[in-house]
Amino acid sequence: MNKRRLISLDLDGTLLDPDYHISELTISLLRRLEQDGDIIFLNSGRPVRTLEKYHNLIGLSSPYCAYAGKFVGRLNSPCLPHFDPCFHKKDILPVLKGIENKIQFFMAENHFHQVQNKSNPFLDKYFPPEGIDSKMVNSLDEIIDDIKIMVIESDADILDYLENSLADVPIHVHPWKEKNYYEFVVDGLDKGTAVSLAASTYGIERNDIYAFGDSPNDFPMLEAAGHPFAMLGCKSSKLAAAFPATKKGNAEDGVAYQLLLELGD
């Protein structure tokens, strides 16, 4: 068996093609690498139910990272490592109440429950209501107590207010570029900390970590790897400037093609 490696893979724009599929070629390669002893570490901002879907599709037994570093492991499984912090309603609700009239949409979820104030097809692509207890509510007061992620929409520029209001609270706010959305998650954790946790657990050194991403939140993941790759044509200019590009993009089995070039297996 070759020396064990950790291969950390973002989903959207990286492992998944534009139709959110993984090709049979890529699935076959990842299965073979895991059978040879490598750790295939899906590492995404998506929720656990989506990670489980692709994890099972490939047929992996390793842990994965969901919510961009806020969950590592496998839900309801002894798979190690396991890391699962939340933040509490009481820490976010007073902040949001201060701008309630500026919030058009909100969604909050954990592994088992999701609440939102209206349907949102765009967000449903990333946080689908299927596979979770999802319901519509009328008020911010009805959000769940323990929160893995919360997203709000506001046409007003409220970032300064949110950052100042959350300065002493362990919650990080992240604005989305493509929408007037603000995402709230536990502070101080990202895809890079998830990679470090997994690598430490399995005794894998940095030079044996391979990572592939395409978005700004993939930057710490790629920094943690000895062999980082930004996907060809990725949407993050920061990533493209800082890391080598794959030879092919996500529509052309770019991850599989690059792994074959790098590993020579």
Short mmCIF file of C-alpha atoms in Angstrom, two decimals:
data_model
loop_
_atom_site.label_atom_id
_atom_site.label_comp_id
_atom_site.label_asym_id
_atom_site.label_seq_id
_atom_site.Cartn_x
_atom_site.Cartn_y
_atom_site.Cartn_z
CA MET A 1 0.00 0.00 0.00
CA ASN A 2 1.21 3.54 -0.74
CA LYS A 3 1.76 6.02 2.07
CA ARG A 4 -1.62 7.19 3.38
CA ARG A 5 -2.80 10.54 2.03
CA LEU A 6 -5.69 12.85 2.86
CA ILE A 7 -7.56 14.18 -0.18
CA SER A 8 -9.85 17.09 0.72
CA LEU A 9 -12.51 17.92 -1.87
CA ASP A 10 -14.94 20.81 -2.11
CA LEU A 11 -18.24 19.92 -3.82
CA ASP A 12 -19.83 22.77 -5.80
CA GLY A 13 -17.63 23.92 -8.66
CA THR A 14 -14.99 21.33 -7.77
CA LEU A 15 -16.00 17.68 -7.44
CA LEU A 16 -19.50 18.24 -8.85
CA ASP A 17 -20.05 19.09 -12.49
CA PRO A 18 -22.36 22.00 -13.45
CA ASP A 19 -25.37 19.65 -13.14
CA TYR A 20 -24.32 18.64 -9.58
CA HIS A 21 -23.22 15.16 -10.70
CA ILE A 22 -20.07 13.12 -10.10
CA SER A 23 -18.92 11.05 -13.06
CA GLU A 24 -18.37 7.30 -12.90
CA LEU A 25 -14.70 7.90 -13.70
CA THR A 26 -14.26 10.10 -10.62
CA ILE A 27 -16.32 7.79 -8.39
CA SER A 28 -14.23 4.78 -9.46
CA LEU A 29 -10.95 6.58 -8.77
CA LEU A 30 -12.00 7.85 -5.33
CA ARG A 31 -13.25 4.41 -4.31
CA ARG A 32 -9.97 2.84 -5.37
CA LEU A 33 -7.91 5.42 -3.49
CA GLU A 34 -9.88 4.80 -0.31
CA GLN A 35 -9.50 1.05 -0.73
CA ASP A 36 -5.75 1.64 -0.98
CA GLY A 37 -5.80 3.41 2.40
CA ASP A 38 -6.21 7.09 1.51
CA ILE A 39 -8.71 9.31 3.35
CA ILE A 40 -11.19 10.87 0.90
CA PHE A 41 -12.46 13.90 2.80
CA LEU A 42 -15.47 15.66 1.28
CA ASN A 43 -15.22 19.23 2.57
CA SER A 44 -18.17 21.52 1.82
CA GLY A 45 -20.34 24.34 3.09
CA ARG A 46 -23.35 22.15 2.36
CA PRO A 47 -25.35 20.49 5.17
CA VAL A 48 -24.89 16.95 6.44
CA ARG A 49 -27.84 15.56 4.44
CA THR A 50 -26.17 16.65 1.19
CA LEU A 51 -22.75 15.34 2.25
CA GLU A 52 -24.36 12.00 3.11
CA LYS A 53 -25.91 11.83 -0.35
CA TYR A 54 -22.60 12.22 -2.19
CA HIS A 55 -20.65 10.26 0.41
CA ASN A 56 -22.95 7.28 -0.10
CA LEU A 57 -22.95 7.72 -3.87
CA ILE A 58 -19.17 7.34 -3.96
CA GLY A 59 -19.29 4.57 -1.33
CA LEU A 60 -16.90 6.10 1.20
CA SER A 61 -16.37 5.16 4.85
CA SER A 62 -14.28 8.18 5.89
CA PRO A 63 -15.55 11.24 7.80
CA TYR A 64 -16.52 14.40 5.95
CA CYS A 65 -16.81 18.11 6.69
CA ALA A 66 -20.17 19.90 6.41
CA TYR A 67 -21.15 23.52 7.01
CA ALA A 68 -17.63 24.67 5.99
CA GLY A 69 -15.88 23.38 9.10
CA LYS A 70 -18.71 23.35 11.61
CA PHE A 71 -19.25 19.59 11.42
CA VAL A 72 -16.62 16.88 11.01
CA GLY A 73 -17.49 13.19 11.23
CA ARG A 74 -20.57 11.28 10.16
CA LEU A 75 -23.95 11.83 11.74
CA ASN A 76 -25.11 8.86 13.87
CA SER A 77 -21.87 7.01 13.16
CA PRO A 78 -18.82 6.18 15.30
CA CYS A 79 -16.64 7.43 12.44
CA LEU A 80 -13.83 9.59 13.79
CA PRO A 81 -12.98 12.43 14.07
CA HIS A 82 -16.22 13.98 15.29
CA PHE A 83 -16.78 17.70 15.83
CA ASP A 84 -20.21 19.33 15.99
CA PRO A 85 -20.54 22.83 17.53
CA CYS A 86 -23.65 25.04 17.31
CA PHE A 87 -24.51 28.57 18.37
CA HIS A 88 -27.63 29.45 20.32
CA LYS A 89 -30.72 31.43 19.44
CA LYS A 90 -30.24 33.71 22.45
CA ASP A 91 -26.94 34.97 21.03
CA ILE A 92 -28.28 35.96 17.60
CA LEU A 93 -31.91 36.92 18.22
CA PRO A 94 -31.29 40.31 19.96
CA VAL A 95 -28.98 41.34 17.10
CA LEU A 96 -31.53 40.46 14.42
CA LYS A 97 -34.38 42.06 16.33
CA GLY A 98 -32.52 45.36 16.02
CA ILE A 99 -32.90 45.24 12.22
CA GLU A 100 -36.04 43.12 11.91
CA ASN A 101 -37.68 45.61 9.54
CA LYS A 102 -34.72 45.25 7.13
CA ILE A 103 -34.85 41.44 6.89
CA GLN A 104 -36.83 40.09 3.94
CA PHE A 105 -35.96 36.42 4.42
CA PHE A 106 -34.48 34.21 7.09
CA MET A 107 -33.61 30.53 7.40
CA ALA A 108 -32.07 28.68 10.34
CA GLU A 109 -31.24 24.99 10.59
CA ASN A 110 -29.41 22.25 12.42
CA HIS A 111 -29.12 18.57 11.51
CA PHE A 112 -32.75 17.80 12.25
CA HIS A 113 -34.80 21.00 11.96
CA GLN A 114 -35.09 23.87 9.51
CA VAL A 115 -37.30 26.97 9.75
CA GLN A 116 -37.78 29.78 7.25
CA ASN A 117 -40.27 32.57 6.78
CA LYS A 118 -40.98 31.91 3.06
CA SER A 119 -40.00 29.60 0.23
CA ASN A 120 -36.66 30.29 -1.41
CA PRO A 121 -35.77 28.18 -4.50
CA PHE A 122 -32.26 29.64 -4.69
CA LEU A 123 -31.35 28.65 -1.14
CA ASP A 124 -33.11 25.30 -1.50
CA LYS A 125 -30.37 24.26 -3.94
CA TYR A 126 -27.86 24.40 -1.09
CA PHE A 127 -30.02 23.71 1.96
CA PRO A 128 -32.88 21.55 0.62
CA PRO A 129 -35.98 21.08 2.77
CA GLU A 130 -36.02 17.39 1.85
CA GLY A 131 -34.55 15.03 4.42
CA ILE A 132 -35.12 17.38 7.34
CA ASP A 133 -38.04 18.59 9.47
CA SER A 134 -38.69 21.84 7.59
CA LYS A 135 -41.47 24.30 8.34
CA MET A 136 -42.53 27.86 7.64
CA VAL A 137 -42.70 30.32 10.53
CA ASN A 138 -43.90 33.90 10.83
CA SER A 139 -41.44 35.44 13.25
CA LEU A 140 -37.76 35.46 14.21
CA ASP A 141 -38.93 34.43 17.67
CA GLU A 142 -39.72 31.00 16.19
CA ILE A 143 -36.19 30.14 15.06
CA ILE A 144 -34.70 26.97 16.53
CA ASP A 145 -32.59 27.07 19.71
CA ASP A 146 -29.39 25.35 18.53
CA ILE A 147 -28.27 26.59 15.12
CA LYS A 148 -25.67 25.19 12.72
CA ILE A 149 -26.25 27.89 10.12
CA MET A 150 -28.56 30.84 9.64
CA VAL A 151 -29.03 32.90 6.47
CA ILE A 152 -30.87 36.20 6.16
CA GLU A 153 -31.61 38.43 3.16
CA SER A 154 -31.61 42.21 3.34
CA ASP A 155 -31.55 44.87 0.63
CA ALA A 156 -29.88 47.24 3.09
CA ASP A 157 -26.14 47.17 3.78
CA ILE A 158 -26.14 45.84 7.33
CA LEU A 159 -22.67 44.24 7.48
CA ASP A 160 -21.11 46.88 9.74
CA TYR A 161 -24.04 46.67 12.13
CA LEU A 162 -23.85 42.86 12.24
CA GLU A 163 -20.07 42.72 12.73
CA ASN A 164 -20.15 45.33 15.49
CA SER A 165 -23.11 43.71 17.22
CA LEU A 166 -21.50 40.26 17.12
CA ALA A 167 -18.01 41.41 18.14
CA ASP A 168 -18.28 39.82 21.59
CA VAL A 169 -20.35 36.82 20.50
CA PRO A 170 -18.81 33.59 19.08
CA ILE A 171 -20.72 33.93 15.81
CA HIS A 172 -19.17 34.76 12.44
CA VAL A 173 -21.12 36.65 9.78
CA HIS A 174 -20.25 36.06 6.13
CA PRO A 175 -21.83 38.13 3.31
CA TRP A 176 -22.59 36.32 0.06
CA LYS A 177 -21.35 38.13 -3.03
CA GLU A 178 -23.97 36.84 -5.45
CA LYS A 179 -26.97 37.71 -3.28
CA ASN A 180 -27.89 40.20 -0.55
CA TYR A 181 -27.49 37.36 1.93
CA TYR A 182 -25.68 37.16 5.25
CA GLU A 183 -24.65 33.79 6.66
CA PHE A 184 -24.12 33.15 10.38
CA VAL A 185 -22.02 30.25 11.71
CA VAL A 186 -19.85 29.43 14.73
CA ASP A 187 -16.79 31.67 14.76
CA GLY A 188 -13.19 30.53 14.39
CA LEU A 189 -13.81 27.36 12.38
CA ASP A 190 -13.38 26.77 8.66
CA LYS A 191 -12.52 24.15 6.07
CA GLY A 192 -8.85 24.46 7.00
CA THR A 193 -9.42 23.63 10.68
CA ALA A 194 -11.46 20.63 9.52
CA VAL A 195 -8.56 19.39 7.37
CA SER A 196 -6.12 19.85 10.26
CA LEU A 197 -8.39 17.91 12.62
CA ALA A 198 -8.74 15.01 10.20
CA ALA A 199 -5.03 14.96 9.36
CA SER A 200 -4.06 15.01 13.04
CA THR A 201 -6.46 12.18 13.85
CA TYR A 202 -5.09 9.94 11.11
CA GLY A 203 -1.46 10.96 11.57
CA ILE A 204 -1.14 12.46 8.09
CA GLU A 205 1.52 15.11 7.50
CA ARG A 206 0.88 18.32 5.58
CA ASN A 207 2.94 17.16 2.60
CA ASP A 208 0.57 14.21 2.21
CA ILE A 209 -2.55 16.39 2.06
CA TYR A 210 -4.11 17.19 -1.33
CA ALA A 211 -6.90 19.77 -1.54
CA PHE A 212 -9.13 21.04 -4.35
CA GLY A 213 -11.45 24.07 -4.27
CA ASP A 214 -12.92 26.92 -6.26
CA SER A 215 -14.42 29.43 -3.79
CA PRO A 216 -13.13 31.97 -1.26
CA ASN A 217 -14.12 29.72 1.67
CA ASP A 218 -11.77 27.07 0.25
CA PHE A 219 -8.71 29.26 0.86
CA PRO A 220 -7.92 27.95 4.39
CA MET A 221 -8.43 24.38 3.19
CA LEU A 222 -5.89 24.85 0.42
CA GLU A 223 -3.50 26.62 2.79
CA ALA A 224 -3.56 23.55 5.05
CA ALA A 225 -2.50 21.25 2.21
CA GLY A 226 0.94 20.44 0.92
CA HIS A 227 -0.57 19.99 -2.54
CA PRO A 228 -3.31 22.62 -3.04
CA PHE A 229 -5.18 23.17 -6.31
CA ALA A 230 -7.62 25.84 -7.45
CA MET A 231 -10.00 24.51 -10.07
CA LEU A 232 -9.34 25.73 -13.60
CA GLY A 233 -11.67 28.68 -14.24
CA CYS A 234 -12.64 28.94 -10.57
CA LYS A 235 -14.83 31.83 -9.45
CA SER A 236 -12.33 33.09 -6.85
CA SER A 237 -9.61 35.34 -8.23
CA LYS A 238 -7.85 35.12 -4.85
CA LEU A 239 -7.66 31.34 -5.09
CA ALA A 240 -6.55 31.45 -8.72
CA ALA A 241 -3.73 33.88 -7.88
CA ALA A 242 -2.48 31.95 -4.83
CA PHE A 243 -2.56 28.30 -5.89
CA PRO A 244 -1.75 26.14 -8.93
CA ALA A 245 -4.68 25.47 -11.25
CA THR A 246 -5.92 22.03 -12.20
CA LYS A 247 -5.37 21.09 -15.83
CA LYS A 248 -9.11 20.67 -16.35
CA GLY A 249 -12.23 22.20 -14.83
CA ASN A 250 -15.04 20.63 -12.86
CA ALA A 251 -17.03 19.93 -16.05
CA GLU A 252 -14.18 17.74 -17.33
CA ASP A 253 -13.38 15.51 -14.34
CA GLY A 254 -10.75 18.01 -13.26
CA VAL A 255 -10.25 16.50 -9.80
CA ALA A 256 -9.81 12.95 -11.09
CA TYR A 257 -7.53 14.04 -13.93
CA GLN A 258 -5.28 16.02 -11.57
CA LEU A 259 -5.13 13.23 -9.00
CA LEU A 260 -4.03 10.80 -11.67
CA LEU A 261 -1.30 13.23 -12.73
CA GLU A 262 -0.14 13.91 -9.17
CA LEU A 263 -0.34 10.45 -7.64
CA GLY A 264 0.59 8.38 -10.65
CA ASP A 265 -1.49 5.51 -9.21
#
